[in-house]
Amino acid sequence: MYVIAHLSDPHLDGTDTARDRLRSVVGYLRAFSRPVDVVLVTGDLADHGLPAEYAEVAAELDLDVPVLMLPGNHDVSAPLRAGLPVDSPGQGHPVHQVRYVGEARFILLDTSVPGQNHGLLSAESLDWLSAILDEPVDGPLFVAFHHPPNKLQHPVLDQWILQDAEPLAAVLRDRPITAILTGHVHNAVATTFAGHPLLVAPGIRSTGPLPFEPAAANGLVDVEAPPGLALHVVADGQPLVTVYRVVPSS
Ligand SMILES: [Fe+2]
Ligand SMILES: [Fe+2]
């Protein structure tokens, strides 16, 4: 068995509110009788991309298991590279990574567009991804990035998802991918993309109600809804199982 704790969107900003919500989730993980194999955080690590915020992210996610992190639209490449243990070729933007943790391979894509809320992958990034996917793989393979390509039928959030997704679908289709893992929309979502499971972790910092749900008290995001995470469980010869958990924030 191999277990991924999939967190997203802590948006650390130096406030107790943001820090306490992440601490609730991390505290929950620390209490496991069997530690997860890896923690994956799918972006919006910092709220403003500031060096001090990345120092806070590094301190709060200093765990006894490997922690993989990738950027979201609130992150900034240079301070993220300087402040966090990412392993990405080149400098600046984008921050793509290929990481092995135990038996699993993770391709971590940077879908952010500096200064923009929406996501986009350049032709160069897609060529890089295609070449990585050409390499033989023997074990679970996850492709993770911040911006999901699927609409939630939400008039605001749908403007900020991954744009021009068909070229990405063409690269991912018919590859031996276990699942695609994303964040960004601050909702726990299960759907498909390019014939693969697409699993979205809830937002630790807040939740974005759908238009037909009871509205959040202060508009777009509900900052009172408790934080949560996804647990992706891989077992030999069995389909991937994902459990979503809500963790009360102290
Ligand atoms: Fe976010
Ligand atoms: Fe985001």
Short mmCIF file of N, CA, C and O and ligand atoms in Angstrom, two decimals, residues 9 11 43-44 73-74 146 184-186, ligand 1:
data_model
loop_
_atom_site.label_atom_id
_atom_site.label_comp_id
_atom_site.label_asym_id
_atom_site.label_seq_id
_atom_site.Cartn_x
_atom_site.Cartn_y
_atom_site.Cartn_z
N ASP A 9 -3.60 24.66 -1.51
CA ASP A 9 -4.04 26.03 -1.27
C ASP A 9 -4.04 26.46 0.20
O ASP A 9 -5.04 26.98 0.69
N HIS A 11 -2.26 28.99 1.20
CA HIS A 11 -2.23 30.47 1.12
C HIS A 11 -1.63 31.10 2.39
O HIS A 11 -2.21 32.06 2.93
N GLY A 43 -0.11 23.74 -4.79
CA GLY A 43 -0.05 25.15 -5.13
C GLY A 43 -0.83 26.12 -4.27
O GLY A 43 -1.57 25.74 -3.37
N ASP A 44 -0.61 27.42 -4.58
CA ASP A 44 -1.05 28.50 -3.71
C ASP A 44 -0.54 28.23 -2.29
O ASP A 44 -1.27 28.28 -1.31
N ASN A 73 -1.20 30.07 -8.77
CA ASN A 73 -1.24 31.45 -9.28
C ASN A 73 -0.85 32.48 -8.22
O ASN A 73 -0.47 33.59 -8.58
N HIS A 74 -0.93 32.12 -6.96
CA HIS A 74 -0.50 33.06 -5.91
C HIS A 74 0.99 32.97 -5.62
O HIS A 74 1.51 33.76 -4.83
N HIS A 146 -1.51 22.83 -10.64
CA HIS A 146 -2.42 23.64 -9.82
C HIS A 146 -3.81 23.80 -10.44
O HIS A 146 -4.82 23.55 -9.78
N HIS A 184 -6.49 24.50 -6.58
CA HIS A 184 -6.87 25.81 -7.13
C HIS A 184 -8.33 26.21 -6.94
O HIS A 184 -8.61 27.36 -6.64
N VAL A 185 -9.28 25.31 -7.16
CA VAL A 185 -10.69 25.72 -7.11
C VAL A 185 -11.28 25.62 -5.69
O VAL A 185 -12.47 25.87 -5.50
N HIS A 186 -10.45 25.25 -4.72
CA HIS A 186 -10.87 25.23 -3.32
C HIS A 186 -12.14 24.40 -3.14
O HIS A 186 -13.07 24.80 -2.43
FE FE B 1 -5.99 29.03 -4.01
#
